[in-house]
Tab-separated table of C-alpha atoms in Angstrom:
chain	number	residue	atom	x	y	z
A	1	UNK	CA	-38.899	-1.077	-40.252
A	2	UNK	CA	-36.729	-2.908	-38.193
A	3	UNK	CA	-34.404	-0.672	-37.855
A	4	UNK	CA	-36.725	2.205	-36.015
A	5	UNK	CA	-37.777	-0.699	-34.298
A	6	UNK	CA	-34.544	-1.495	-32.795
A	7	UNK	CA	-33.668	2.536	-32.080
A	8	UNK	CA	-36.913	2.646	-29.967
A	9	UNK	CA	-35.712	-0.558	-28.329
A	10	UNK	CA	-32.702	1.435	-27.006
A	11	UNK	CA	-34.141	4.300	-26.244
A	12	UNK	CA	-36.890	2.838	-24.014
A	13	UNK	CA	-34.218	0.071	-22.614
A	14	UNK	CA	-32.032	3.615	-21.221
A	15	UNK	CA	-35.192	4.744	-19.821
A	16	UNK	CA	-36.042	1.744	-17.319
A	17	UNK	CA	-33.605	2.106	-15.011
A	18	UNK	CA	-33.889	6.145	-14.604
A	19	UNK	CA	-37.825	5.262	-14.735
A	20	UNK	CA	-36.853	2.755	-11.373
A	21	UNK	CA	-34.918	5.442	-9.920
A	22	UNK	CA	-37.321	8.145	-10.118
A	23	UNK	CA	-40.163	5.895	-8.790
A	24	UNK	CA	-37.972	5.576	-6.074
A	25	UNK	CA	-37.778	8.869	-5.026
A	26	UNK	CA	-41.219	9.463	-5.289
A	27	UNK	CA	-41.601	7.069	-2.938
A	28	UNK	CA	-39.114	8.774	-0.581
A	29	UNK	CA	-40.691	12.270	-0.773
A	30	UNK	CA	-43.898	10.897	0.405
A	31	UNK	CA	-42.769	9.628	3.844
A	32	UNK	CA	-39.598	12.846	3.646
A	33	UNK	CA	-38.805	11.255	7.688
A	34	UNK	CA	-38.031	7.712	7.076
A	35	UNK	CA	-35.918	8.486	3.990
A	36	UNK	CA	-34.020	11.310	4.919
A	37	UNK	CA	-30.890	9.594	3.886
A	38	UNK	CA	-32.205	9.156	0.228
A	39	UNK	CA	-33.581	12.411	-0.066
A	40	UNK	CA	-30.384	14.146	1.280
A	41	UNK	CA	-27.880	11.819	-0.901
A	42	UNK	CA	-30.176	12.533	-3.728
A	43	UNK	CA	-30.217	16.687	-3.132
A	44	UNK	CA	-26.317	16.571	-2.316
A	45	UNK	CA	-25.917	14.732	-6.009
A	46	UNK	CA	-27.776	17.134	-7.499
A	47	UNK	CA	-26.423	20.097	-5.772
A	48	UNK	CA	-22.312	19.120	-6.620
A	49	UNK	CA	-23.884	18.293	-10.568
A	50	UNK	CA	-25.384	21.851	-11.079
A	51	UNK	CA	-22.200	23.285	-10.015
A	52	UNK	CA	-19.958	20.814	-12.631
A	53	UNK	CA	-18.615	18.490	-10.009
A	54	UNK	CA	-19.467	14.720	-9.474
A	55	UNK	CA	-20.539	13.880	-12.754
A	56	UNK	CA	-19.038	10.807	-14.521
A	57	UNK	CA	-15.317	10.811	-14.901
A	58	UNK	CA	-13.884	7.994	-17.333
A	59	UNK	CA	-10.557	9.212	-17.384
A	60	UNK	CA	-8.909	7.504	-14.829
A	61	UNK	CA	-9.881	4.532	-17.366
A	62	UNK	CA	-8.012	5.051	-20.523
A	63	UNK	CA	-4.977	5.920	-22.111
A	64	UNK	CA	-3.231	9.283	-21.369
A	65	UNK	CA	-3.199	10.246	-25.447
A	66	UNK	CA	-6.773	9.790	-25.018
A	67	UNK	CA	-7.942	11.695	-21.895
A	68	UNK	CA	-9.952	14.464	-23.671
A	69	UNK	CA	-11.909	12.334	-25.783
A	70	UNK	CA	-13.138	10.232	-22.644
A	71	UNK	CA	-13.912	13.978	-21.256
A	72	UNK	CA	-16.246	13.917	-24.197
A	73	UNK	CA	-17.853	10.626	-23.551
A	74	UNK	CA	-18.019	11.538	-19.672
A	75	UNK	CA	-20.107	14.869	-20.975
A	76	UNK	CA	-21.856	12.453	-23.028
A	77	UNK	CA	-23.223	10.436	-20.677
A	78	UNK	CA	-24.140	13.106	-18.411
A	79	UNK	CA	-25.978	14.846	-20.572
A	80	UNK	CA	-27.828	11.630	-22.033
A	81	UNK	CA	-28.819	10.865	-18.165
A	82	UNK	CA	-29.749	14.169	-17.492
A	83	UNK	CA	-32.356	14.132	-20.954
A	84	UNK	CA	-33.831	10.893	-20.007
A	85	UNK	CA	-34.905	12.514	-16.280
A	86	UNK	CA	-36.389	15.355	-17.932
A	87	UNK	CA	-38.129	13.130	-20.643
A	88	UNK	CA	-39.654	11.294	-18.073
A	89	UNK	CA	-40.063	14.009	-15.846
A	90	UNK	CA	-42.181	15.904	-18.545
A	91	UNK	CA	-44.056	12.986	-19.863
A	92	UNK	CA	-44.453	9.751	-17.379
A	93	UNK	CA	-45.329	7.036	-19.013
A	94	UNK	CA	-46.307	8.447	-22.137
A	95	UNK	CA	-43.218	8.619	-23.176
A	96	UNK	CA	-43.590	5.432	-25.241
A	97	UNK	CA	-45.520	8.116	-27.591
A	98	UNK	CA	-42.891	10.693	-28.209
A	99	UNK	CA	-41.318	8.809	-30.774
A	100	UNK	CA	-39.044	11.444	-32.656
A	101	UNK	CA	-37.832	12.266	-28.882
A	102	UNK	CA	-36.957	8.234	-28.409
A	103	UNK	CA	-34.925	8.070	-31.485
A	104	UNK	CA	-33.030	11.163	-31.177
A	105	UNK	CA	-32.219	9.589	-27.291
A	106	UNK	CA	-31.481	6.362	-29.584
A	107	UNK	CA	-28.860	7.872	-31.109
A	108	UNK	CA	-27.254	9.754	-28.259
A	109	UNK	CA	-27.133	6.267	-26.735
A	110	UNK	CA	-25.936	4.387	-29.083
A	111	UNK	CA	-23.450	6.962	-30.363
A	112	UNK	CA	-22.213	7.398	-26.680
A	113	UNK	CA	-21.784	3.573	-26.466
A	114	UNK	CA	-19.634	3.869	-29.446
A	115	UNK	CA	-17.269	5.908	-27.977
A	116	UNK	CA	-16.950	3.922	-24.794
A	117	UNK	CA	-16.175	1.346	-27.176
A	118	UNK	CA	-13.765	2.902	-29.582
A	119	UNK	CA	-12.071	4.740	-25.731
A	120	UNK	CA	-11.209	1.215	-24.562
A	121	UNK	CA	-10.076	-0.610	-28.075
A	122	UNK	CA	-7.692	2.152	-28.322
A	123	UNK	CA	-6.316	2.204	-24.628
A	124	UNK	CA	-6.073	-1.862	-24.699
A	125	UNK	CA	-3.944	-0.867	-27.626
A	126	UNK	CA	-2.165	1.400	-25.980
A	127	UNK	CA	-1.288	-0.986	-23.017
A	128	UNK	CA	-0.456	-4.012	-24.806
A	129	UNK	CA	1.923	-1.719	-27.331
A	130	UNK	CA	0.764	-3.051	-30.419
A	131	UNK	CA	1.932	-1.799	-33.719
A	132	UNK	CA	-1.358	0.545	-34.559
A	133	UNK	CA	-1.920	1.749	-31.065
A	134	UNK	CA	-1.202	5.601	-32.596
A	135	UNK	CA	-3.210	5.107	-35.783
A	136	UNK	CA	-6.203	3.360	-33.010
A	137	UNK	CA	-5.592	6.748	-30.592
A	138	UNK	CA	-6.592	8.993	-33.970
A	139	UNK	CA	-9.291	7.215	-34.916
A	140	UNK	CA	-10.670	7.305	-31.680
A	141	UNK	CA	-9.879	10.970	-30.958
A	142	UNK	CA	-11.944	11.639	-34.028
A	143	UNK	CA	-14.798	9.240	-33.810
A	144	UNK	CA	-15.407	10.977	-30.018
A	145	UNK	CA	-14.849	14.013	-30.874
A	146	UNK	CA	-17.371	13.768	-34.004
A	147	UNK	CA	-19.671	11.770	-31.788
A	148	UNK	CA	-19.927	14.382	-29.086
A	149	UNK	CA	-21.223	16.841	-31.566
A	150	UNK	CA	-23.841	14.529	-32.443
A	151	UNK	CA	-24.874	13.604	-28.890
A	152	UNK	CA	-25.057	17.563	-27.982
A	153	UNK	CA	-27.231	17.920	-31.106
A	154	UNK	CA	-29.495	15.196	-30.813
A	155	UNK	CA	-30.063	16.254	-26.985
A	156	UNK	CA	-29.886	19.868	-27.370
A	157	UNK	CA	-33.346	18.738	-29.987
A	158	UNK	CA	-34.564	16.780	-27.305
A	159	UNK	CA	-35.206	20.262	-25.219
């Protein structure tokens, strides 16, 4: 129904712009001189990710009651990024098909977005000292830490 209609919406949506950014490297590898720049940027990204460094950081971002939880939803996106490479990677354009794939990438998305959106509710909270800023930090300590579970599942089923 509409609703797997919608989760394939997202899914594919979080696709295009890796899709755009692989395309572009393929480009690059086939003329290696003229885009040495790319290709070494590219490696050196790659390189600093594989050893835990460089990845996505949102910490600097929210409250300091909630630092750990936007550790989660860094993790999060990493590892969402990292699934939608290898999805495309293994399947090119065909990955329209691979429906159970796109919805479990659905939900990693949208439950990911969720906790962007729960991390900054709760520091704006936080910041403006309003009266349920500590129940706000709970909730959102628990919806990210529940959340990151079901983002490592999801992607972990992926694989």
């Amino acid at each position: 129904g509409t609703n797997d209609i919608l989760r394939l919406f997202v899914a594919l949506t979080g696709i295009q712009y890796a899709g755009g950014h692989l395309k572009e490297l393929q480009k690059a590898f086939k003329n290696p001189a003229a885009n040495l720049g790319l290709i070494f940027k590219e490696g050196s990204r790659r390189a600093a990710r594989s050893m835990g460094m460089g990845g996505t950081d949102l910490t600097p971002f929210v409250a300091d009651q909630l630092k750990d939880a936007a550790r989660q939803c860094s993790e999060s996106i990493d590892l969402f990024g990292q699934a939608v490479e290898s999805l495309l990677i293994k399947h090119g354009k065909g990955i329209v098909e691979e429906q159970y794939m796109l919805n479990r990438l659905a939900d990693a998305a949208i439950d990911t977005y969720a906790m962007a959106v729960v991390l900054s509710r709760a520091s704006r909270s936080v910041k403006q000292d309003l009266p349920t800023a500590e129940h706000e930090i709970q909730m959102a300590q628990a919806w990210c830490h529940e959340a990151a579970d079901r983002v490592r599942v999801n992607i972990r089923k992926i694989k």
